[in-house]
């Protein structure tokens, strides 16, 4: 059997630069939200891009709503933007099951718009439904990202690119050594409409 993959040539093309920013954050999970908010608050022209149509990453997309490791086993210790998000969600009734270890759960739907509100307030801009495809590498450094969305393929120039894709998509494509490890996980499900017939 011939294992050699067939290949085709892609035509070379010029890609227009959609915008130039100070900080480009790829991925709008918890890491990307925090990176975007923090950078914009420092005054950097910041753009966060996300391949899906909502923020939150695993929290909202996969319903990983239990925030674990936020405490020391006795109380919640997490500070900074993690604490800020919790403090904004609490009055909205969107924090539940706080337990003695310091962990808690969040409402995934409220989390989505709360995250966007925080990004907007910080001055960060964002683009949803936009895939970070490839780093732009010039003179041996990452100078931006090629993105694709319904508009097509565009380039975004950035002084700093923060890879928050969780899979190191951009770092890997920029040539960084990447390893693959798995770890034990938990999943929570919501069951509704269950009753006796
Ligand atoms: C099955 C599972 C269960 C877990 N259970 C828990 C738990 O119970 N409690 C807990 O605290 N932690 C849990 N974790 C860990 C937790 O989910 C992660 O630590 C956390 O989500 C990491 O945040 P992140 O922002 O780095 O990545 P993610 O939440 O994965 O967010 C990455 C974001 O980047 C986007 N993205 C990816 N690639 C691109 C691209 N090329 N272009 C544009 N956007 C892109 C994704 O769509 C996503 O929105 C679990 C993880 C898994 C996989």
mmCIF file with all atom_site columns, N, CA, C and O and ligand atoms in Angstrom, residues 26-33 49-52 54-60 62 64-70 130-133 163-167 169-170 183-188, ligand 1:
data_model
loop_
_atom_site.group_PDB
_atom_site.id
_atom_site.type_symbol
_atom_site.label_atom_id
_atom_site.label_alt_id
_atom_site.label_comp_id
_atom_site.label_asym_id
_atom_site.label_entity_id
_atom_site.label_seq_id
_atom_site.pdbx_PDB_ins_code
_atom_site.Cartn_x
_atom_site.Cartn_y
_atom_site.Cartn_z
_atom_site.occupancy
_atom_site.B_iso_or_equiv
_atom_site.pdbx_formal_charge
_atom_site.auth_seq_id
_atom_site.auth_comp_id
_atom_site.auth_asym_id
_atom_site.auth_atom_id
_atom_site.pdbx_PDB_model_num
ATOM   1   N N   . UNK A 1 26  ? -5.241  35.255 20.580 1.00 0.00 ? 26  UNK A N   1
ATOM   2   C CA  . UNK A 1 26  ? -5.966  34.221 19.825 1.00 0.00 ? 26  UNK A CA  1
ATOM   3   C C   . UNK A 1 26  ? -6.617  33.268 20.809 1.00 0.00 ? 26  UNK A C   1
ATOM   4   O O   . UNK A 1 26  ? -5.942  32.637 21.617 1.00 0.00 ? 26  UNK A O   1
ATOM   5   N N   . UNK A 1 27  ? -7.950  33.176 20.751 1.00 0.00 ? 27  UNK A N   1
ATOM   6   C CA  . UNK A 1 27  ? -8.685  32.299 21.673 1.00 0.00 ? 27  UNK A CA  1
ATOM   7   C C   . UNK A 1 27  ? -9.340  33.118 22.762 1.00 0.00 ? 27  UNK A C   1
ATOM   8   O O   . UNK A 1 27  ? -8.716  34.014 23.347 1.00 0.00 ? 27  UNK A O   1
ATOM   9   N N   . UNK A 1 28  ? -10.634 32.845 22.994 1.00 0.00 ? 28  UNK A N   1
ATOM   10  C CA  . UNK A 1 28  ? -11.375 33.636 23.980 1.00 0.00 ? 28  UNK A CA  1
ATOM   11  C C   . UNK A 1 28  ? -11.913 32.742 25.089 1.00 0.00 ? 28  UNK A C   1
ATOM   12  O O   . UNK A 1 28  ? -13.038 32.911 25.555 1.00 0.00 ? 28  UNK A O   1
ATOM   13  N N   . UNK A 1 29  ? -11.089 31.791 25.529 1.00 0.00 ? 29  UNK A N   1
ATOM   14  C CA  . UNK A 1 29  ? -11.412 31.028 26.724 1.00 0.00 ? 29  UNK A CA  1
ATOM   15  C C   . UNK A 1 29  ? -11.034 31.851 27.949 1.00 0.00 ? 29  UNK A C   1
ATOM   16  O O   . UNK A 1 29  ? -10.730 33.045 27.830 1.00 0.00 ? 29  UNK A O   1
ATOM   17  N N   . UNK A 1 30  ? -11.045 31.247 29.132 1.00 0.00 ? 30  UNK A N   1
ATOM   18  C CA  . UNK A 1 30  ? -10.670 32.003 30.342 1.00 0.00 ? 30  UNK A CA  1
ATOM   19  C C   . UNK A 1 30  ? -9.321  32.696 30.197 1.00 0.00 ? 30  UNK A C   1
ATOM   20  O O   . UNK A 1 30  ? -9.167  33.864 30.609 1.00 0.00 ? 30  UNK A O   1
ATOM   21  N N   . UNK A 1 31  ? -8.349  32.025 29.570 1.00 0.00 ? 31  UNK A N   1
ATOM   22  C CA  . UNK A 1 31  ? -7.016  32.627 29.422 1.00 0.00 ? 31  UNK A CA  1
ATOM   23  C C   . UNK A 1 31  ? -7.062  33.832 28.494 1.00 0.00 ? 31  UNK A C   1
ATOM   24  O O   . UNK A 1 31  ? -6.489  34.892 28.788 1.00 0.00 ? 31  UNK A O   1
ATOM   25  N N   . UNK A 1 32  ? -7.761  33.676 27.352 1.00 0.00 ? 32  UNK A N   1
ATOM   26  C CA  . UNK A 1 32  ? -7.826  34.760 26.374 1.00 0.00 ? 32  UNK A CA  1
ATOM   27  C C   . UNK A 1 32  ? -8.602  35.966 26.889 1.00 0.00 ? 32  UNK A C   1
ATOM   28  O O   . UNK A 1 32  ? -8.242  37.113 26.605 1.00 0.00 ? 32  UNK A O   1
ATOM   29  N N   . UNK A 1 33  ? -9.663  35.699 27.641 1.00 0.00 ? 33  UNK A N   1
ATOM   30  C CA  . UNK A 1 33  ? -10.451 36.803 28.220 1.00 0.00 ? 33  UNK A CA  1
ATOM   31  C C   . UNK A 1 33  ? -9.559  37.609 29.171 1.00 0.00 ? 33  UNK A C   1
ATOM   32  O O   . UNK A 1 33  ? -9.487  38.839 29.102 1.00 0.00 ? 33  UNK A O   1
ATOM   33  N N   . UNK A 1 49  ? -9.442  37.332 19.188 1.00 0.00 ? 49  UNK A N   1
ATOM   34  C CA  . UNK A 1 49  ? -10.208 36.616 18.157 1.00 0.00 ? 49  UNK A CA  1
ATOM   35  C C   . UNK A 1 49  ? -10.576 35.228 18.646 1.00 0.00 ? 49  UNK A C   1
ATOM   36  O O   . UNK A 1 49  ? -9.841  34.601 19.413 1.00 0.00 ? 49  UNK A O   1
ATOM   37  N N   . UNK A 1 50  ? -11.732 34.773 18.215 1.00 0.00 ? 50  UNK A N   1
ATOM   38  C CA  . UNK A 1 50  ? -12.252 33.473 18.668 1.00 0.00 ? 50  UNK A CA  1
ATOM   39  C C   . UNK A 1 50  ? -12.912 32.771 17.483 1.00 0.00 ? 50  UNK A C   1
ATOM   40  O O   . UNK A 1 50  ? -13.678 33.378 16.744 1.00 0.00 ? 50  UNK A O   1
ATOM   41  N N   . UNK A 1 51  ? -12.628 31.481 17.370 1.00 0.00 ? 51  UNK A N   1
ATOM   42  C CA  . UNK A 1 51  ? -13.168 30.748 16.210 1.00 0.00 ? 51  UNK A CA  1
ATOM   43  C C   . UNK A 1 51  ? -14.678 30.504 16.334 1.00 0.00 ? 51  UNK A C   1
ATOM   44  O O   . UNK A 1 51  ? -15.371 30.387 15.334 1.00 0.00 ? 51  UNK A O   1
ATOM   45  N N   . UNK A 1 52  ? -15.167 30.396 17.566 1.00 0.00 ? 52  UNK A N   1
ATOM   46  C CA  . UNK A 1 52  ? -16.597 30.167 17.737 1.00 0.00 ? 52  UNK A CA  1
ATOM   47  C C   . UNK A 1 52  ? -17.347 31.502 17.887 1.00 0.00 ? 52  UNK A C   1
ATOM   48  O O   . UNK A 1 52  ? -16.724 32.558 17.915 1.00 0.00 ? 52  UNK A O   1
ATOM   49  N N   . UNK A 1 54  ? -18.936 32.687 20.481 1.00 0.00 ? 54  UNK A N   1
ATOM   50  C CA  . UNK A 1 54  ? -19.129 33.111 21.873 1.00 0.00 ? 54  UNK A CA  1
ATOM   51  C C   . UNK A 1 54  ? -17.808 32.930 22.632 1.00 0.00 ? 54  UNK A C   1
ATOM   52  O O   . UNK A 1 54  ? -16.954 32.136 22.239 1.00 0.00 ? 54  UNK A O   1
ATOM   53  N N   . UNK A 1 55  ? -17.653 33.649 23.744 1.00 0.00 ? 55  UNK A N   1
ATOM   54  C CA  . UNK A 1 55  ? -16.434 33.499 24.543 1.00 0.00 ? 55  UNK A CA  1
ATOM   55  C C   . UNK A 1 55  ? -16.594 32.391 25.589 1.00 0.00 ? 55  UNK A C   1
ATOM   56  O O   . UNK A 1 55  ? -17.689 31.863 25.774 1.00 0.00 ? 55  UNK A O   1
ATOM   57  N N   . UNK A 1 56  ? -15.526 32.067 26.262 1.00 0.00 ? 56  UNK A N   1
ATOM   58  C CA  . UNK A 1 56  ? -15.621 31.151 27.411 1.00 0.00 ? 56  UNK A CA  1
ATOM   59  C C   . UNK A 1 56  ? -14.891 29.839 27.234 1.00 0.00 ? 56  UNK A C   1
ATOM   60  O O   . UNK A 1 56  ? -14.633 29.147 28.215 1.00 0.00 ? 56  UNK A O   1
ATOM   61  N N   . UNK A 1 57  ? -14.567 29.485 26.001 1.00 0.00 ? 57  UNK A N   1
ATOM   62  C CA  . UNK A 1 57  ? -13.800 28.251 25.788 1.00 0.00 ? 57  UNK A CA  1
ATOM   63  C C   . UNK A 1 57  ? -14.495 27.040 26.371 1.00 0.00 ? 57  UNK A C   1
ATOM   64  O O   . UNK A 1 57  ? -15.685 26.814 26.147 1.00 0.00 ? 57  UNK A O   1
ATOM   65  N N   . UNK A 1 58  ? -13.758 26.258 27.127 1.00 0.00 ? 58  UNK A N   1
ATOM   66  C CA  . UNK A 1 58  ? -14.304 25.016 27.698 1.00 0.00 ? 58  UNK A CA  1
ATOM   67  C C   . UNK A 1 58  ? -15.478 25.287 28.634 1.00 0.00 ? 58  UNK A C   1
ATOM   68  O O   . UNK A 1 58  ? -16.414 24.504 28.724 1.00 0.00 ? 58  UNK A O   1
ATOM   69  N N   . UNK A 1 59  ? -15.441 26.445 29.334 1.00 0.00 ? 59  UNK A N   1
ATOM   70  C CA  . UNK A 1 59  ? -16.503 26.737 30.308 1.00 0.00 ? 59  UNK A CA  1
ATOM   71  C C   . UNK A 1 59  ? -17.863 26.771 29.601 1.00 0.00 ? 59  UNK A C   1
ATOM   72  O O   . UNK A 1 59  ? -18.818 26.135 30.044 1.00 0.00 ? 59  UNK A O   1
ATOM   73  N N   . UNK A 1 60  ? -17.927 27.483 28.503 1.00 0.00 ? 60  UNK A N   1
ATOM   74  C CA  . UNK A 1 60  ? -19.216 27.669 27.830 1.00 0.00 ? 60  UNK A CA  1
ATOM   75  C C   . UNK A 1 60  ? -19.437 26.649 26.721 1.00 0.00 ? 60  UNK A C   1
ATOM   76  O O   . UNK A 1 60  ? -20.545 26.183 26.526 1.00 0.00 ? 60  UNK A O   1
ATOM   77  N N   . UNK A 1 62  ? -18.089 23.578 26.366 1.00 0.00 ? 62  UNK A N   1
ATOM   78  C CA  . UNK A 1 62  ? -18.126 22.168 26.779 1.00 0.00 ? 62  UNK A CA  1
ATOM   79  C C   . UNK A 1 62  ? -18.756 21.994 28.154 1.00 0.00 ? 62  UNK A C   1
ATOM   80  O O   . UNK A 1 62  ? -18.707 20.919 28.726 1.00 0.00 ? 62  UNK A O   1
ATOM   81  N N   . UNK A 1 64  ? -17.831 22.981 31.055 1.00 0.00 ? 64  UNK A N   1
ATOM   82  C CA  . UNK A 1 64  ? -16.916 22.722 32.162 1.00 0.00 ? 64  UNK A CA  1
ATOM   83  C C   . UNK A 1 64  ? -17.102 23.862 33.155 1.00 0.00 ? 64  UNK A C   1
ATOM   84  O O   . UNK A 1 64  ? -16.277 24.762 33.260 1.00 0.00 ? 64  UNK A O   1
ATOM   85  N N   . UNK A 1 65  ? -18.230 23.854 33.853 1.00 0.00 ? 65  UNK A N   1
ATOM   86  C CA  . UNK A 1 65  ? -18.617 25.026 34.643 1.00 0.00 ? 65  UNK A CA  1
ATOM   87  C C   . UNK A 1 65  ? -18.080 25.013 36.073 1.00 0.00 ? 65  UNK A C   1
ATOM   88  O O   . UNK A 1 65  ? -18.201 26.005 36.787 1.00 0.00 ? 65  UNK A O   1
ATOM   89  N N   . UNK A 1 66  ? -17.515 23.885 36.484 1.00 0.00 ? 66  UNK A N   1
ATOM   90  C CA  . UNK A 1 66  ? -16.950 23.829 37.840 1.00 0.00 ? 66  UNK A CA  1
ATOM   91  C C   . UNK A 1 66  ? -15.552 24.431 37.801 1.00 0.00 ? 66  UNK A C   1
ATOM   92  O O   . UNK A 1 66  ? -14.672 23.933 37.102 1.00 0.00 ? 66  UNK A O   1
ATOM   93  N N   . UNK A 1 67  ? -15.375 25.524 38.508 1.00 0.00 ? 67  UNK A N   1
ATOM   94  C CA  . UNK A 1 67  ? -14.059 26.169 38.543 1.00 0.00 ? 67  UNK A CA  1
ATOM   95  C C   . UNK A 1 67  ? -13.271 25.541 39.687 1.00 0.00 ? 67  UNK A C   1
ATOM   96  O O   . UNK A 1 67  ? -13.529 25.823 40.858 1.00 0.00 ? 67  UNK A O   1
ATOM   97  N N   . UNK A 1 68  ? -12.340 24.690 39.311 1.00 0.00 ? 68  UNK A N   1
ATOM   98  C CA  . UNK A 1 68  ? -11.575 23.949 40.320 1.00 0.00 ? 68  UNK A CA  1
ATOM   99  C C   . UNK A 1 68  ? -10.190 24.572 40.485 1.00 0.00 ? 68  UNK A C   1
ATOM   100 O O   . UNK A 1 68  ? -9.684  25.227 39.591 1.00 0.00 ? 68  UNK A O   1
ATOM   101 N N   . UNK A 1 69  ? -9.616  24.348 41.637 1.00 0.00 ? 69  UNK A N   1
ATOM   102 C CA  . UNK A 1 69  ? -8.265  24.846 41.879 1.00 0.00 ? 69  UNK A CA  1
ATOM   103 C C   . UNK A 1 69  ? -8.244  26.323 42.209 1.00 0.00 ? 69  UNK A C   1
ATOM   104 O O   . UNK A 1 69  ? -7.185  26.974 42.178 1.00 0.00 ? 69  UNK A O   1
ATOM   105 N N   . UNK A 1 70  ? -9.430  26.889 42.520 1.00 0.00 ? 70  UNK A N   1
ATOM   106 C CA  . UNK A 1 70  ? -9.473  28.325 42.835 1.00 0.00 ? 70  UNK A CA  1
ATOM   107 C C   . UNK A 1 70  ? -9.144  28.572 44.298 1.00 0.00 ? 70  UNK A C   1
ATOM   108 O O   . UNK A 1 70  ? -8.964  29.721 44.715 1.00 0.00 ? 70  UNK A O   1
ATOM   109 N N   . UNK A 1 130 ? -13.859 33.708 13.969 1.00 0.00 ? 130 UNK A N   1
ATOM   110 C CA  . UNK A 1 130 ? -12.606 34.009 13.255 1.00 0.00 ? 130 UNK A CA  1
ATOM   111 C C   . UNK A 1 130 ? -11.510 33.058 13.720 1.00 0.00 ? 130 UNK A C   1
ATOM   112 O O   . UNK A 1 130 ? -11.199 32.996 14.908 1.00 0.00 ? 130 UNK A O   1
ATOM   113 N N   . UNK A 1 131 ? -10.970 32.344 12.767 1.00 0.00 ? 131 UNK A N   1
ATOM   114 C CA  . UNK A 1 131 ? -9.956  31.334 13.085 1.00 0.00 ? 131 UNK A CA  1
ATOM   115 C C   . UNK A 1 131 ? -8.555  31.918 12.915 1.00 0.00 ? 131 UNK A C   1
ATOM   116 O O   . UNK A 1 131 ? -8.259  32.533 11.885 1.00 0.00 ? 131 UNK A O   1
ATOM   117 N N   . UNK A 1 132 ? -7.731  31.756 13.935 1.00 0.00 ? 132 UNK A N   1
ATOM   118 C CA  . UNK A 1 132 ? -6.325  32.125 13.813 1.00 0.00 ? 132 UNK A CA  1
ATOM   119 C C   . UNK A 1 132 ? -5.635  30.967 13.094 1.00 0.00 ? 132 UNK A C   1
ATOM   120 O O   . UNK A 1 132 ? -5.537  29.870 13.633 1.00 0.00 ? 132 UNK A O   1
ATOM   121 N N   . UNK A 1 133 ? -5.203  31.219 11.869 1.00 0.00 ? 133 UNK A N   1
ATOM   122 C CA  . UNK A 1 133 ? -4.724  30.114 11.031 1.00 0.00 ? 133 UNK A CA  1
ATOM   123 C C   . UNK A 1 133 ? -3.218  29.914 11.129 1.00 0.00 ? 133 UNK A C   1
ATOM   124 O O   . UNK A 1 133 ? -2.744  28.782 11.230 1.00 0.00 ? 133 UNK A O   1
ATOM   125 N N   . UNK A 1 163 ? -0.892  33.491 22.430 1.00 0.00 ? 163 UNK A N   1
ATOM   126 C CA  . UNK A 1 163 ? -1.564  32.267 21.987 1.00 0.00 ? 163 UNK A CA  1
ATOM   127 C C   . UNK A 1 163 ? -2.369  31.682 23.150 1.00 0.00 ? 163 UNK A C   1
ATOM   128 O O   . UNK A 1 163 ? -1.815  31.079 24.064 1.00 0.00 ? 163 UNK A O   1
ATOM   129 N N   . UNK A 1 164 ? -3.686  31.886 23.106 1.00 0.00 ? 164 UNK A N   1
ATOM   130 C CA  . UNK A 1 164 ? -4.570  31.327 24.142 1.00 0.00 ? 164 UNK A CA  1
ATOM   131 C C   . UNK A 1 164 ? -5.504  30.303 23.513 1.00 0.00 ? 164 UNK A C   1
ATOM   132 O O   . UNK A 1 164 ? -6.666  30.172 23.912 1.00 0.00 ? 164 UNK A O   1
ATOM   133 N N   . UNK A 1 165 ? -5.002  29.585 22.509 1.00 0.00 ? 165 UNK A N   1
ATOM   134 C CA  . UNK A 1 165 ? -5.854  28.611 21.811 1.00 0.00 ? 165 UNK A CA  1
ATOM   135 C C   . UNK A 1 165 ? -5.972  27.309 22.591 1.00 0.00 ? 165 UNK A C   1
ATOM   136 O O   . UNK A 1 165 ? -6.699  26.412 22.186 1.00 0.00 ? 165 UNK A O   1
ATOM   137 N N   . UNK A 1 166 ? -5.262  27.182 23.665 1.00 0.00 ? 166 UNK A N   1
ATOM   138 C CA  . UNK A 1 166 ? -5.246  25.996 24.530 1.00 0.00 ? 166 UNK A CA  1
ATOM   139 C C   . UNK A 1 166 ? -4.484  24.835 23.903 1.00 0.00 ? 166 UNK A C   1
ATOM   140 O O   . UNK A 1 166 ? -3.979  23.971 24.617 1.00 0.00 ? 166 UNK A O   1
ATOM   141 N N   . UNK A 1 167 ? -4.408  24.812 22.580 1.00 0.00 ? 167 UNK A N   1
ATOM   142 C CA  . UNK A 1 167 ? -3.649  23.752 21.910 1.00 0.00 ? 167 UNK A CA  1
ATOM   143 C C   . UNK A 1 167 ? -2.340  24.277 21.337 1.00 0.00 ? 167 UNK A C   1
ATOM   144 O O   . UNK A 1 167 ? -1.668  23.561 20.584 1.00 0.00 ? 167 UNK A O   1
ATOM   145 N N   . UNK A 1 169 ? -1.921  26.384 19.021 1.00 0.00 ? 169 UNK A N   1
ATOM   146 C CA  . UNK A 1 169 ? -2.007  26.358 17.553 1.00 0.00 ? 169 UNK A CA  1
ATOM   147 C C   . UNK A 1 169 ? -0.937  27.236 16.899 1.00 0.00 ? 169 UNK A C   1
ATOM   148 O O   . UNK A 1 169 ? -0.267  26.824 15.956 1.00 0.00 ? 169 UNK A O   1
ATOM   149 N N   . UNK A 1 170 ? -0.832  28.456 17.404 1.00 0.00 ? 170 UNK A N   1
ATOM   150 C CA  . UNK A 1 170 ? 0.085   29.406 16.763 1.00 0.00 ? 170 UNK A CA  1
ATOM   151 C C   . UNK A 1 170 ? 1.533   29.118 17.137 1.00 0.00 ? 170 UNK A C   1
ATOM   152 O O   . UNK A 1 170 ? 2.423   29.181 16.292 1.00 0.00 ? 170 UNK A O   1
ATOM   153 N N   . UNK A 1 183 ? -4.745  14.640 30.874 1.00 0.00 ? 183 UNK A N   1
ATOM   154 C CA  . UNK A 1 183 ? -4.917  14.547 32.318 1.00 0.00 ? 183 UNK A CA  1
ATOM   155 C C   . UNK A 1 183 ? -6.350  14.146 32.639 1.00 0.00 ? 183 UNK A C   1
ATOM   156 O O   . UNK A 1 183 ? -7.234  14.229 31.770 1.00 0.00 ? 183 UNK A O   1
ATOM   157 N N   . UNK A 1 184 ? -6.576  13.731 33.852 1.00 0.00 ? 184 UNK A N   1
ATOM   158 C CA  . UNK A 1 184 ? -7.924  13.313 34.245 1.00 0.00 ? 184 UNK A CA  1
ATOM   159 C C   . UNK A 1 184 ? -8.862  14.506 34.179 1.00 0.00 ? 184 UNK A C   1
ATOM   160 O O   . UNK A 1 184 ? -8.491  15.619 34.519 1.00 0.00 ? 184 UNK A O   1
ATOM   161 N N   . UNK A 1 185 ? -10.089 14.250 33.746 1.00 0.00 ? 185 UNK A N   1
ATOM   162 C CA  . UNK A 1 185 ? -11.039 15.360 33.628 1.00 0.00 ? 185 UNK A CA  1
ATOM   163 C C   . UNK A 1 185 ? -12.369 14.997 34.272 1.00 0.00 ? 185 UNK A C   1
ATOM   164 O O   . UNK A 1 185 ? -12.666 13.846 34.535 1.00 0.00 ? 185 UNK A O   1
ATOM   165 N N   . UNK A 1 186 ? -13.162 16.045 34.507 1.00 0.00 ? 186 UNK A N   1
ATOM   166 C CA  . UNK A 1 186 ? -14.521 15.846 35.005 1.00 0.00 ? 186 UNK A CA  1
ATOM   167 C C   . UNK A 1 186 ? -15.474 16.559 34.058 1.00 0.00 ? 186 UNK A C   1
ATOM   168 O O   . UNK A 1 186 ? -15.119 17.556 33.457 1.00 0.00 ? 186 UNK A O   1
ATOM   169 N N   . UNK A 1 187 ? -16.642 16.043 33.904 1.00 0.00 ? 187 UNK A N   1
ATOM   170 C CA  . UNK A 1 187 ? -17.657 16.709 33.101 1.00 0.00 ? 187 UNK A CA  1
ATOM   171 C C   . UNK A 1 187 ? -18.948 16.753 33.886 1.00 0.00 ? 187 UNK A C   1
ATOM   172 O O   . UNK A 1 187 ? -19.253 15.833 34.637 1.00 0.00 ? 187 UNK A O   1
ATOM   173 N N   . UNK A 1 188 ? -19.687 17.845 33.737 1.00 0.00 ? 188 UNK A N   1
ATOM   174 C CA  . UNK A 1 188 ? -20.984 17.949 34.410 1.00 0.00 ? 188 UNK A CA  1
ATOM   175 C C   . UNK A 1 188 ? -22.071 18.021 33.337 1.00 0.00 ? 188 UNK A C   1
ATOM   176 O O   . UNK A 1 188 ? -21.868 18.643 32.302 1.00 0.00 ? 188 UNK A O   1
HETATM 177 C C1  . LIG B 2 .   ? -12.985 17.550 29.446 1.00 0.00 ? 1   LIG B C1  1
HETATM 178 C C2  . LIG B 2 .   ? -12.385 18.609 30.334 1.00 0.00 ? 1   LIG B C2  1
HETATM 179 C C3  . LIG B 2 .   ? -12.878 18.765 31.618 1.00 0.00 ? 1   LIG B C3  1
HETATM 180 C C4  . LIG B 2 .   ? -12.349 19.743 32.459 1.00 0.00 ? 1   LIG B C4  1
HETATM 181 N N1  . LIG B 2 .   ? -12.886 19.885 33.705 1.00 0.00 ? 1   LIG B N1  1
HETATM 182 C C5  . LIG B 2 .   ? -12.519 20.959 34.453 1.00 0.00 ? 1   LIG B C5  1
HETATM 183 C C6  . LIG B 2 .   ? -13.201 21.263 35.651 1.00 0.00 ? 1   LIG B C6  1
HETATM 184 O O1  . LIG B 2 .   ? -14.137 20.573 36.044 1.00 0.00 ? 1   LIG B O1  1
HETATM 185 N N2  . LIG B 2 .   ? -12.809 22.352 36.349 1.00 0.00 ? 1   LIG B N2  1
HETATM 186 C C7  . LIG B 2 .   ? -11.770 23.135 35.943 1.00 0.00 ? 1   LIG B C7  1
HETATM 187 O O2  . LIG B 2 .   ? -11.458 24.116 36.624 1.00 0.00 ? 1   LIG B O2  1
HETATM 188 N N3  . LIG B 2 .   ? -11.091 22.873 34.811 1.00 0.00 ? 1   LIG B N3  1
HETATM 189 C C8  . LIG B 2 .   ? -11.445 21.805 34.047 1.00 0.00 ? 1   LIG B C8  1
HETATM 190 N N4  . LIG B 2 .   ? -10.796 21.558 32.873 1.00 0.00 ? 1   LIG B N4  1
HETATM 191 C C9  . LIG B 2 .   ? -9.673  22.439 32.484 1.00 0.00 ? 1   LIG B C9  1
HETATM 192 C C10 . LIG B 2 .   ? -10.211 23.787 31.936 1.00 0.00 ? 1   LIG B C10 1
HETATM 193 O O3  . LIG B 2 .   ? -11.230 23.529 30.983 1.00 0.00 ? 1   LIG B O3  1
HETATM 194 C C11 . LIG B 2 .   ? -9.051  24.509 31.311 1.00 0.00 ? 1   LIG B C11 1
HETATM 195 O O4  . LIG B 2 .   ? -8.040  24.697 32.273 1.00 0.00 ? 1   LIG B O4  1
HETATM 196 C C12 . LIG B 2 .   ? -9.440  25.891 30.773 1.00 0.00 ? 1   LIG B C12 1
HETATM 197 O O5  . LIG B 2 .   ? -10.555 25.795 29.912 1.00 0.00 ? 1   LIG B O5  1
HETATM 198 C C13 . LIG B 2 .   ? -8.259  26.464 30.040 1.00 0.00 ? 1   LIG B C13 1
HETATM 199 O O6  . LIG B 2 .   ? -8.631  27.737 29.560 1.00 0.00 ? 1   LIG B O6  1
HETATM 200 P P1  . LIG B 2 .   ? -8.028  28.270 28.202 1.00 0.00 ? 1   LIG B P1  1
HETATM 201 O O7  . LIG B 2 .   ? -8.595  29.622 27.975 1.00 0.00 ? 1   LIG B O7  1
HETATM 202 O O8  . LIG B 2 .   ? -6.554  28.089 28.227 1.00 0.00 ? 1   LIG B O8  1
HETATM 203 O O9  . LIG B 2 .   ? -8.527  27.232 27.058 1.00 0.00 ? 1   LIG B O9  1
HETATM 204 P P2  . LIG B 2 .   ? -9.972  26.918 26.512 1.00 0.00 ? 1   LIG B P2  1
HETATM 205 O O10 . LIG B 2 .   ? -11.012 27.034 27.553 1.00 0.00 ? 1   LIG B O10 1
HETATM 206 O O11 . LIG B 2 .   ? -9.869  25.603 25.797 1.00 0.00 ? 1   LIG B O11 1
HETATM 207 O O12 . LIG B 2 .   ? -10.221 28.082 25.431 1.00 0.00 ? 1   LIG B O12 1
HETATM 208 C C14 . LIG B 2 .   ? -9.508  28.119 24.211 1.00 0.00 ? 1   LIG B C14 1
HETATM 209 C C15 . LIG B 2 .   ? -10.309 28.997 23.261 1.00 0.00 ? 1   LIG B C15 1
HETATM 210 O O13 . LIG B 2 .   ? -9.553  29.212 22.081 1.00 0.00 ? 1   LIG B O13 1
HETATM 211 C C16 . LIG B 2 .   ? -10.377 29.005 20.940 1.00 0.00 ? 1   LIG B C16 1
HETATM 212 N N5  . LIG B 2 .   ? -9.508  28.592 19.846 1.00 0.00 ? 1   LIG B N5  1
HETATM 213 C C17 . LIG B 2 .   ? -8.779  27.456 19.750 1.00 0.00 ? 1   LIG B C17 1
HETATM 214 N N6  . LIG B 2 .   ? -8.050  27.447 18.646 1.00 0.00 ? 1   LIG B N6  1
HETATM 215 C C18 . LIG B 2 .   ? -8.319  28.619 18.007 1.00 0.00 ? 1   LIG B C18 1
HETATM 216 C C19 . LIG B 2 .   ? -7.847  29.193 16.787 1.00 0.00 ? 1   LIG B C19 1
HETATM 217 N N7  . LIG B 2 .   ? -6.939  28.581 16.017 1.00 0.00 ? 1   LIG B N7  1
HETATM 218 N N8  . LIG B 2 .   ? -8.339  30.397 16.432 1.00 0.00 ? 1   LIG B N8  1
HETATM 219 C C20 . LIG B 2 .   ? -9.280  31.046 17.196 1.00 0.00 ? 1   LIG B C20 1
HETATM 220 N N9  . LIG B 2 .   ? -9.749  30.543 18.357 1.00 0.00 ? 1   LIG B N9  1
HETATM 221 C C21 . LIG B 2 .   ? -9.257  29.347 18.760 1.00 0.00 ? 1   LIG B C21 1
HETATM 222 C C22 . LIG B 2 .   ? -11.360 27.927 21.384 1.00 0.00 ? 1   LIG B C22 1
HETATM 223 O O14 . LIG B 2 .   ? -12.528 27.906 20.568 1.00 0.00 ? 1   LIG B O14 1
HETATM 224 C C23 . LIG B 2 .   ? -11.622 28.344 22.811 1.00 0.00 ? 1   LIG B C23 1
HETATM 225 O O15 . LIG B 2 .   ? -12.677 29.284 22.918 1.00 0.00 ? 1   LIG B O15 1
HETATM 226 C C24 . LIG B 2 .   ? -11.281 20.571 32.016 1.00 0.00 ? 1   LIG B C24 1
HETATM 227 C C25 . LIG B 2 .   ? -10.786 20.394 30.729 1.00 0.00 ? 1   LIG B C25 1
HETATM 228 C C26 . LIG B 2 .   ? -11.331 19.440 29.900 1.00 0.00 ? 1   LIG B C26 1
HETATM 229 C C27 . LIG B 2 .   ? -10.748 19.251 28.490 1.00 0.00 ? 1   LIG B C27 1
#
